[in-house]
Amino acid sequence: MVSLPSSFHRLLPFAFTVAVSAMGGGIAHVLGLPAGWLMGGALAVTIAAMAGLPVSLPGRWRDVTFVLIGMSMGASVAPDSLSLLASWPISLTALALELVIIVALTGWMLVRVFGLDVGTAYLSSFPGHLSFVMGIAATGVGNARQIVIIQVIRILMLTIAVPIGTLFLPIDHFPPPLPSDFLSPLQVLVLAGACIAGGLVFLWAKVPAGMVLGAMAVATGAKLAGLYEAAMPTPLVTITFILTGALIGSRFVGITRAEFLAAAKGGLIATAMTVGIVTLMALGVAQLVDMPFGQIWLGLSPGALEGMGALGIALGYDTAFIAAHHVIRLLMLSFAIPLVVVLVRRQEKRAQDRRNSA
């Protein structure tokens, strides 16, 4: 009997995961749902992971996905992006304000309503910077499993909520551009090589989401410099959406149903509160700047950069605006998270002192 190499057995879960994402995305696309390849794929892989099926997206394929997302976002940048900078201070102010409101309200809710400890509640309430949050949780602040469940629910629900929102909210304010010229295979390979190099440099510099941002920086710089004007080939964009859906869904691997149900209610309510706050902020900003509501919403939304960037591509928005706001959000959180953790530690110490003196 011929034995198959171990590499083949490791490849099977990955192939299964991509197939599930493609099937779910294909069904959503056929049904005419906005960003169907992405939303349907993420939901299908999530269901498979929660059912205990062999879902896996190896690290090297995650990096491939990040590079493809960065390339696609860079290629989708509007040529007049730099001329729109004057309108960004308004949306950036709204971004800072919404972060304070989201953390304060959702953290308070998770403590008061669901009885989570202060560390778990506030680390769960941070809208983004998951790797940073989990790194702090690993040092003993909060319950790491509950935090990751609530954070991953937020990412998944935002990925699903945005396309559904396009059916009810004024997200189609400007029609998505339809490209007529596409990059050749050779141009794609050259751009991919440059984007990989940019991603590695960003990783070396310890930039958050380095592969995505490095790839996007190279692709955006090349486009704004006039080195290319064509769009990414449609099949490659579809593959990017399928892999992104697999990436989002695979984050549920290892989470048991009991753990999920224990944290899901609080996670869903926290996500709903976040969506409501972001929507109100985006509606306010939309009254002050001449920009599509959906583009503003994606820029202000606290979803993962790769997910929101892919949705921006699917919905035809200026990905430079979206990426810039997500980068600045991560920068704001880099300062805010340690500050809140210090406050949480002080509160825990005061509570411990009161118990000791009682």
Short mmCIF file of C-alpha atoms in Angstrom, two decimals:
data_model
loop_
_atom_site.label_atom_id
_atom_site.label_comp_id
_atom_site.label_asym_id
_atom_site.label_seq_id
_atom_site.Cartn_x
_atom_site.Cartn_y
_atom_site.Cartn_z
CA MET A 1 0.00 0.00 0.00
CA VAL A 2 1.40 3.40 -1.05
CA SER A 3 1.63 5.92 1.79
CA LEU A 4 1.01 9.55 1.02
CA PRO A 5 3.61 12.15 2.08
CA SER A 6 2.87 14.12 5.25
CA SER A 7 2.79 17.36 3.24
CA PHE A 8 -0.19 15.98 1.32
CA HIS A 9 -2.09 15.32 4.56
CA ARG A 10 -1.34 18.86 5.74
CA LEU A 11 -2.62 20.19 2.43
CA LEU A 12 -6.00 18.46 2.67
CA PRO A 13 -7.48 20.66 5.47
CA PHE A 14 -6.33 23.79 3.62
CA ALA A 15 -7.88 22.58 0.34
CA PHE A 16 -11.09 21.72 2.21
CA THR A 17 -11.20 25.16 3.84
CA VAL A 18 -10.74 26.97 0.52
CA ALA A 19 -13.37 24.75 -1.12
CA VAL A 20 -15.88 25.52 1.64
CA SER A 21 -15.17 29.25 1.31
CA ALA A 22 -15.54 29.07 -2.48
CA MET A 23 -18.81 27.16 -2.18
CA GLY A 24 -20.28 29.56 0.37
CA GLY A 25 -19.07 32.57 -1.59
CA GLY A 26 -20.38 31.14 -4.85
CA ILE A 27 -23.84 30.59 -3.38
CA ALA A 28 -23.95 34.14 -1.96
CA HIS A 29 -22.74 35.51 -5.31
CA VAL A 30 -25.41 33.62 -7.26
CA LEU A 31 -28.04 34.93 -4.85
CA GLY A 32 -26.88 38.45 -5.74
CA LEU A 33 -25.69 39.43 -2.25
CA PRO A 34 -23.23 42.35 -2.17
CA ALA A 35 -19.62 41.19 -1.65
CA GLY A 36 -21.00 37.67 -1.83
CA TRP A 37 -17.69 35.91 -2.40
CA LEU A 38 -16.31 37.39 0.82
CA MET A 39 -19.38 37.31 3.07
CA GLY A 40 -20.57 33.86 1.98
CA GLY A 41 -17.09 32.38 2.28
CA ALA A 42 -16.51 33.75 5.78
CA LEU A 43 -19.87 32.47 7.01
CA ALA A 44 -19.44 29.00 5.46
CA VAL A 45 -15.97 28.48 6.93
CA THR A 46 -17.14 29.71 10.33
CA ILE A 47 -19.93 27.12 10.34
CA ALA A 48 -17.46 24.41 9.29
CA ALA A 49 -15.00 25.38 12.03
CA MET A 50 -17.70 25.44 14.72
CA ALA A 51 -18.91 22.01 13.51
CA GLY A 52 -15.45 20.59 14.19
CA LEU A 53 -14.56 20.00 10.54
CA PRO A 54 -10.87 20.11 9.53
CA VAL A 55 -10.54 23.84 8.85
CA SER A 56 -7.03 25.21 8.44
CA LEU A 57 -5.29 28.15 6.81
CA PRO A 58 -1.50 27.71 7.23
CA GLY A 59 0.66 30.70 8.02
CA ARG A 60 2.22 30.90 4.56
CA TRP A 61 -1.23 31.03 2.96
CA ARG A 62 -2.29 33.73 5.39
CA ASP A 63 0.68 35.75 4.18
CA VAL A 64 -0.35 35.08 0.56
CA THR A 65 -3.84 36.30 1.42
CA PHE A 66 -2.47 39.43 3.08
CA VAL A 67 -0.30 40.24 0.05
CA LEU A 68 -3.24 39.73 -2.35
CA ILE A 69 -5.45 41.99 -0.23
CA GLY A 70 -2.76 44.67 -0.11
CA MET A 71 -2.20 44.45 -3.87
CA SER A 72 -5.92 44.67 -4.57
CA MET A 73 -6.38 47.61 -2.21
CA GLY A 74 -3.45 49.46 -3.78
CA ALA A 75 -4.70 48.79 -7.30
CA SER A 76 -8.14 50.10 -6.28
CA VAL A 77 -6.86 53.44 -4.99
CA ALA A 78 -8.55 56.37 -6.69
CA PRO A 79 -6.08 58.55 -8.65
CA ASP A 80 -7.41 61.67 -6.94
CA SER A 81 -7.03 60.27 -3.40
CA LEU A 82 -4.39 62.81 -2.40
CA SER A 83 -6.66 65.69 -3.39
CA LEU A 84 -9.27 64.44 -0.90
CA LEU A 85 -6.97 64.76 2.12
CA ALA A 86 -8.51 68.11 3.05
CA SER A 87 -11.78 66.39 4.00
CA TRP A 88 -10.16 63.72 6.19
CA PRO A 89 -9.69 65.72 9.46
CA ILE A 90 -13.47 65.63 9.98
CA SER A 91 -13.65 61.84 9.66
CA LEU A 92 -10.49 61.36 11.74
CA THR A 93 -12.00 63.44 14.54
CA ALA A 94 -15.11 61.27 14.36
CA LEU A 95 -12.89 58.17 14.47
CA ALA A 96 -11.19 59.28 17.70
CA LEU A 97 -14.52 60.18 19.31
CA GLU A 98 -16.17 56.90 18.36
CA LEU A 99 -13.28 54.84 19.78
CA VAL A 100 -13.76 56.48 23.20
CA ILE A 101 -17.54 55.92 23.08
CA ILE A 102 -17.25 52.29 21.92
CA VAL A 103 -14.73 51.26 24.58
CA ALA A 104 -16.54 53.10 27.39
CA LEU A 105 -20.07 51.86 26.59
CA THR A 106 -19.35 48.27 25.56
CA GLY A 107 -16.88 47.75 28.41
CA TRP A 108 -19.41 49.06 30.91
CA MET A 109 -22.14 46.86 29.40
CA LEU A 110 -20.05 43.67 29.53
CA VAL A 111 -19.27 44.31 33.22
CA ARG A 112 -22.73 45.40 34.37
CA VAL A 113 -24.97 43.16 32.24
CA PHE A 114 -22.88 40.03 31.69
CA GLY A 115 -20.77 40.11 34.84
CA LEU A 116 -17.40 39.87 33.10
CA ASP A 117 -14.38 40.95 35.08
CA VAL A 118 -13.10 44.42 34.25
CA GLY A 119 -10.01 43.19 32.37
CA THR A 120 -11.97 40.81 30.14
CA ALA A 121 -14.71 43.37 29.49
CA TYR A 122 -12.47 46.24 28.42
CA LEU A 123 -10.00 44.16 26.42
CA SER A 124 -13.03 42.66 24.63
CA SER A 125 -14.39 46.13 23.91
CA PHE A 126 -11.35 47.44 22.03
CA PRO A 127 -12.33 47.74 18.36
CA GLY A 128 -9.29 46.19 16.73
CA HIS A 129 -5.57 45.49 17.27
CA LEU A 130 -6.45 41.88 18.18
CA SER A 131 -2.84 40.65 18.27
CA PHE A 132 -1.90 43.42 20.71
CA VAL A 133 -4.99 42.77 22.84
CA MET A 134 -4.30 39.02 22.98
CA GLY A 135 -0.66 39.64 23.83
CA ILE A 136 -1.75 41.67 26.86
CA ALA A 137 -4.38 39.06 27.79
CA ALA A 138 -1.65 36.39 27.73
CA THR A 139 0.12 38.26 30.53
CA GLY A 140 -2.85 37.58 32.82
CA VAL A 141 -5.19 40.49 32.17
CA GLY A 142 -8.70 39.12 31.63
CA ASN A 143 -9.88 35.76 30.28
CA ALA A 144 -8.07 35.22 26.97
CA ARG A 145 -10.58 32.68 25.59
CA GLN A 146 -13.58 34.93 26.21
CA ILE A 147 -11.75 37.92 24.77
CA VAL A 148 -10.85 36.14 21.53
CA ILE A 149 -14.42 34.83 21.07
CA ILE A 150 -15.97 38.28 21.50
CA GLN A 151 -13.35 39.88 19.23
CA VAL A 152 -13.73 37.26 16.48
CA ILE A 153 -17.54 37.56 16.63
CA ARG A 154 -17.09 41.29 16.04
CA ILE A 155 -14.92 40.70 12.97
CA LEU A 156 -17.30 38.11 11.50
CA MET A 157 -20.47 40.11 12.18
CA LEU A 158 -19.00 43.28 10.68
CA THR A 159 -17.98 41.34 7.55
CA ILE A 160 -21.58 40.13 7.23
CA ALA A 161 -23.27 43.36 8.34
CA VAL A 162 -21.67 45.65 5.76
CA PRO A 163 -22.92 43.82 2.63
CA ILE A 164 -26.37 43.39 4.17
CA GLY A 165 -26.34 47.07 5.09
CA THR A 166 -25.90 47.97 1.44
CA LEU A 167 -29.45 46.74 0.89
CA PHE A 168 -30.93 49.20 3.42
CA LEU A 169 -28.51 52.10 3.89
CA PRO A 170 -27.43 54.71 1.31
CA ILE A 171 -24.21 52.83 0.60
CA ASP A 172 -24.55 53.02 -3.19
CA HIS A 173 -24.25 56.83 -3.22
CA PHE A 174 -21.61 56.65 -5.97
CA PRO A 175 -21.62 53.83 -8.54
CA PRO A 176 -18.57 51.53 -8.29
CA PRO A 177 -16.15 52.09 -11.17
CA LEU A 178 -16.02 49.36 -13.81
CA PRO A 179 -12.44 48.78 -15.01
CA SER A 180 -11.88 48.23 -18.71
CA ASP A 181 -8.14 47.49 -18.59
CA PHE A 182 -6.52 44.78 -16.47
CA LEU A 183 -2.94 43.97 -15.49
CA SER A 184 -1.21 41.30 -17.57
CA PRO A 185 0.10 38.11 -15.87
CA LEU A 186 3.66 39.46 -16.07
CA GLN A 187 2.62 42.79 -14.52
CA VAL A 188 0.81 40.93 -11.73
CA LEU A 189 3.93 38.86 -10.96
CA VAL A 190 6.21 41.92 -10.90
CA LEU A 191 3.77 43.83 -8.68
CA ALA A 192 3.38 40.79 -6.40
CA GLY A 193 7.15 40.50 -5.97
CA ALA A 194 7.44 44.17 -5.05
CA CYS A 195 4.48 43.88 -2.65
CA ILE A 196 6.00 40.85 -0.90
CA ALA A 197 9.23 42.83 -0.41
CA GLY A 198 7.25 45.77 0.98
CA GLY A 199 5.35 43.48 3.35
CA LEU A 200 8.57 41.92 4.65
CA VAL A 201 10.04 45.36 5.30
CA PHE A 202 6.93 46.37 7.24
CA LEU A 203 7.08 43.13 9.24
CA TRP A 204 10.74 43.80 10.03
CA ALA A 205 9.75 47.28 11.22
CA LYS A 206 7.06 45.65 13.44
CA VAL A 207 4.24 47.59 11.77
CA PRO A 208 0.80 46.18 12.74
CA ALA A 209 -0.77 44.19 9.87
CA GLY A 210 2.62 44.53 8.17
CA MET A 211 2.06 42.23 5.19
CA VAL A 212 -1.22 43.92 4.24
CA LEU A 213 0.02 47.48 4.77
CA GLY A 214 3.43 46.86 3.18
CA ALA A 215 1.87 45.33 0.09
CA MET A 216 -0.67 48.12 -0.13
CA ALA A 217 1.98 50.82 0.32
CA VAL A 218 3.96 49.45 -2.63
CA ALA A 219 0.90 48.95 -4.86
CA THR A 220 -0.49 52.38 -3.96
CA GLY A 221 2.83 54.16 -4.46
CA ALA A 222 3.34 52.53 -7.84
CA LYS A 223 -0.16 53.50 -8.97
CA LEU A 224 0.03 57.11 -7.79
CA ALA A 225 3.46 57.36 -9.45
CA GLY A 226 1.87 56.33 -12.76
CA LEU A 227 3.76 53.03 -13.07
CA TYR A 228 0.49 51.28 -13.83
CA GLU A 229 -3.16 52.24 -14.28
CA ALA A 230 -4.92 48.93 -14.96
CA ALA A 231 -7.00 47.01 -12.42
CA MET A 232 -6.37 43.60 -10.90
CA PRO A 233 -7.74 40.72 -13.04
CA THR A 234 -11.26 39.78 -11.91
CA PRO A 235 -10.44 36.08 -11.26
CA LEU A 236 -7.56 37.10 -8.98
CA VAL A 237 -9.81 39.48 -7.05
CA THR A 238 -12.35 36.65 -6.62
CA ILE A 239 -9.59 34.34 -5.33
CA THR A 240 -8.58 37.10 -2.90
CA PHE A 241 -12.14 37.27 -1.55
CA ILE A 242 -12.32 33.46 -1.19
CA LEU A 243 -9.04 33.34 0.74
CA THR A 244 -10.09 36.29 2.92
CA GLY A 245 -13.35 34.50 3.76
CA ALA A 246 -11.34 31.40 4.69
CA LEU A 247 -9.03 33.55 6.86
CA ILE A 248 -11.90 35.14 8.81
CA GLY A 249 -13.75 31.86 9.32
CA SER A 250 -10.65 29.92 10.34
CA ARG A 251 -10.29 32.14 13.41
CA PHE A 252 -13.07 30.08 15.02
CA VAL A 253 -10.94 26.91 15.00
CA GLY A 254 -10.44 25.51 18.50
CA ILE A 255 -13.37 27.38 20.04
CA THR A 256 -15.87 24.90 21.50
CA ARG A 257 -19.59 25.42 21.20
CA ALA A 258 -19.89 25.77 24.98
CA GLU A 259 -17.24 28.51 25.00
CA PHE A 260 -18.86 30.19 22.04
CA LEU A 261 -22.34 30.21 23.57
CA ALA A 262 -20.99 31.48 26.90
CA ALA A 263 -19.50 34.57 25.28
CA ALA A 264 -21.65 34.92 22.14
CA LYS A 265 -24.52 36.90 23.64
CA GLY A 266 -22.25 39.56 25.07
CA GLY A 267 -20.21 39.58 21.86
CA LEU A 268 -23.27 40.03 19.66
CA ILE A 269 -24.68 42.84 21.79
CA ALA A 270 -21.28 44.55 21.93
CA THR A 271 -21.01 44.25 18.13
CA ALA A 272 -24.54 45.63 17.67
CA MET A 273 -23.67 48.60 19.88
CA THR A 274 -20.48 49.15 17.90
CA VAL A 275 -22.34 49.02 14.57
CA GLY A 276 -24.90 51.51 15.87
CA ILE A 277 -22.23 53.95 17.07
CA VAL A 278 -20.26 53.68 13.81
CA THR A 279 -23.41 54.17 11.73
CA LEU A 280 -24.40 57.31 13.63
CA MET A 281 -20.89 58.71 13.31
CA ALA A 282 -20.75 57.92 9.59
CA LEU A 283 -24.14 59.56 9.01
CA GLY A 284 -22.89 62.69 10.80
CA VAL A 285 -19.66 62.82 8.79
CA ALA A 286 -21.58 62.23 5.55
CA GLN A 287 -23.44 65.51 6.15
CA LEU A 288 -20.15 67.42 6.23
CA VAL A 289 -18.07 65.83 3.45
CA ASP A 290 -18.87 64.90 -0.15
CA MET A 291 -18.04 61.22 0.07
CA PRO A 292 -20.01 57.95 -0.22
CA PHE A 293 -21.63 56.94 3.05
CA GLY A 294 -20.40 53.37 2.65
CA GLN A 295 -16.81 54.53 2.20
CA ILE A 296 -17.03 56.60 5.38
CA TRP A 297 -18.61 53.66 7.22
CA LEU A 298 -15.83 51.28 6.18
CA GLY A 299 -13.19 53.83 7.19
CA LEU A 300 -14.73 54.27 10.64
CA SER A 301 -15.72 50.62 11.16
CA PRO A 302 -13.65 48.62 13.66
CA GLY A 303 -13.38 45.51 11.53
CA ALA A 304 -10.09 43.88 10.58
CA LEU A 305 -8.13 45.86 7.99
CA GLU A 306 -8.05 42.92 5.57
CA GLY A 307 -11.80 42.35 5.83
CA MET A 308 -12.82 46.00 5.54
CA GLY A 309 -10.27 46.58 2.77
CA ALA A 310 -11.63 43.64 0.78
CA LEU A 311 -15.18 44.94 1.24
CA GLY A 312 -14.03 48.37 0.03
CA ILE A 313 -12.70 46.74 -3.13
CA ALA A 314 -15.92 44.75 -3.64
CA LEU A 315 -18.09 47.85 -3.20
CA GLY A 316 -15.93 50.09 -5.38
CA TYR A 317 -14.67 52.59 -2.79
CA ASP A 318 -11.42 54.51 -2.38
CA THR A 319 -9.26 52.06 -0.46
CA ALA A 320 -6.66 54.74 0.37
CA PHE A 321 -9.24 56.47 2.59
CA ILE A 322 -10.27 53.19 4.22
CA ALA A 323 -6.71 51.99 4.84
CA ALA A 324 -5.52 55.35 6.19
CA HIS A 325 -8.30 55.44 8.77
CA HIS A 326 -7.63 51.86 9.86
CA VAL A 327 -3.92 52.56 10.24
CA ILE A 328 -4.65 55.63 12.36
CA ARG A 329 -7.19 53.64 14.39
CA LEU A 330 -4.49 51.05 15.16
CA LEU A 331 -2.11 53.85 16.13
CA MET A 332 -4.70 55.35 18.48
CA LEU A 333 -5.34 51.93 20.02
CA SER A 334 -1.61 51.36 20.49
CA PHE A 335 -1.63 54.26 22.96
CA ALA A 336 -5.11 53.67 24.39
CA ILE A 337 -4.84 49.95 25.22
CA PRO A 338 -1.86 50.22 27.61
CA LEU A 339 -3.46 53.24 29.29
CA VAL A 340 -6.74 51.39 29.89
CA VAL A 341 -4.87 48.29 31.10
CA VAL A 342 -3.07 50.43 33.70
CA LEU A 343 -6.44 51.81 34.86
CA VAL A 344 -7.89 48.28 34.99
CA ARG A 345 -4.94 47.05 37.06
CA ARG A 346 -5.40 49.93 39.51
CA GLN A 347 -9.11 49.19 39.85
CA GLU A 348 -8.40 45.48 40.42
CA LYS A 349 -5.81 46.37 43.07
CA ARG A 350 -8.26 48.68 44.88
CA ALA A 351 -10.91 45.94 44.82
CA GLN A 352 -8.40 43.42 46.18
CA ASP A 353 -7.37 45.83 48.95
CA ARG A 354 -11.03 46.32 49.94
CA ARG A 355 -11.53 42.54 50.11
CA ASN A 356 -8.40 42.12 52.21
CA SER A 357 -9.48 44.83 54.66
CA ALA A 358 -13.05 43.55 54.97
#
